């Protein structure tokens, strides 16, 4: 039997699979404070020369501003409202907003994280009606050449689906904090995709998108995902601490 269904026109399509998967994928907006030590004025030689010109003292610090960033995630427990994402997506967040595919938005609480595995668990409370969750596959069964789909929020433009294959397995030192054993894929992964799922053609999560390799910070056909089995183990550790 064919893995990919066909439209009445006779062309293959992944639309039925995506109709069942994408409602569980979310966009994540993070707001955080820029610390004074990070303020660009303190590192700008022109700013220093301006102060010297008018005989003004160089400040030890400057009041920090606000920074906004975007990422992705997916629901792992619909009953409890648990959302999984990368820990680096929500690092130092003052506020986290989760937006569902149907554009409903909710404030999220950071339930816990595991920086070594680069995962964080968020909780939506009260739990939105009609949530659906994704199920995990066994990433140990992946082989180079398997078809995969990456779903996320690249550049903050909204939910986007890209497709490709598993390009390599066991890539080392390329993810956040030098994570090893990553899945390499040519499914387009761009800034903002971090935390979104990498799924197989059965709709199972086989990885969580975590890094990309590109000279300008954009996709060049080389992206990386944290394997699902590692993610599941880290998720269980975080929930066990609750």
Coordinates of N, CA, C and O in Angstrom, one line a residue, residues 43 45 47 52 78 89 138-139 153 164 166 168 210 222 234:
X43 N 29.7 49.1 24.1 CA 30.8 48.5 23.2 C 31.1 49.3 22.0 O 31.8 48.9 21.2
X45 N 32.7 52.3 20.2 CA 33.8 53.3 20.4 C 33.3 54.8 20.0 O 33.8 55.7 20.6
X47 N 30.4 56.0 20.6 CA 29.7 56.5 21.8 C 30.8 57.1 22.8 O 30.6 58.1 23.4
X52 N 33.7 61.8 25.3 CA 35.0 62.4 25.6 C 35.0 63.8 25.0 O 35.6 64.8 25.5
X78 N -2.1 17.1 25.9 CA -3.2 17.9 25.7 C -4.0 18.1 27.0 O -4.6 19.2 27.2
X89 N 15.3 28.6 23.5 CA 14.2 29.5 22.9 C 13.7 30.3 24.0 O 13.3 31.5 23.8
X138 N 10.3 6.3 17.5 CA 11.6 5.8 18.0 C 12.7 6.2 17.1 O 12.9 5.7 16.0
X139 N 13.5 7.2 17.6 CA 14.5 7.8 16.7 C 15.7 6.8 16.5 O 16.5 7.0 15.5
X153 N 8.1 28.0 13.0 CA 7.8 29.4 12.8 C 9.1 30.1 12.4 O 9.6 31.0 13.1
X164 N 12.0 17.0 3.6 CA 13.3 16.5 3.2 C 13.6 15.1 3.6 O 12.6 14.4 3.8
X166 N 16.3 12.4 6.0 CA 17.4 12.3 7.0 C 18.7 12.3 6.2 O 18.9 11.3 5.4
X168 N 22.0 12.6 7.6 CA 23.0 11.9 8.3 C 22.5 11.7 9.8 O 21.6 12.4 10.2
X210 N 16.7 22.0 16.4 CA 17.5 22.7 17.4 C 18.7 23.6 16.8 O 19.1 24.5 17.5
X222 N 21.2 22.3 5.4 CA 21.8 21.5 6.5 C 21.2 22.0 7.8 O 21.6 23.1 8.3
X234 N 14.7 13.4 28.6 CA 14.8 14.7 29.2 C 13.5 15.2 29.7 O 13.4 15.7 30.8

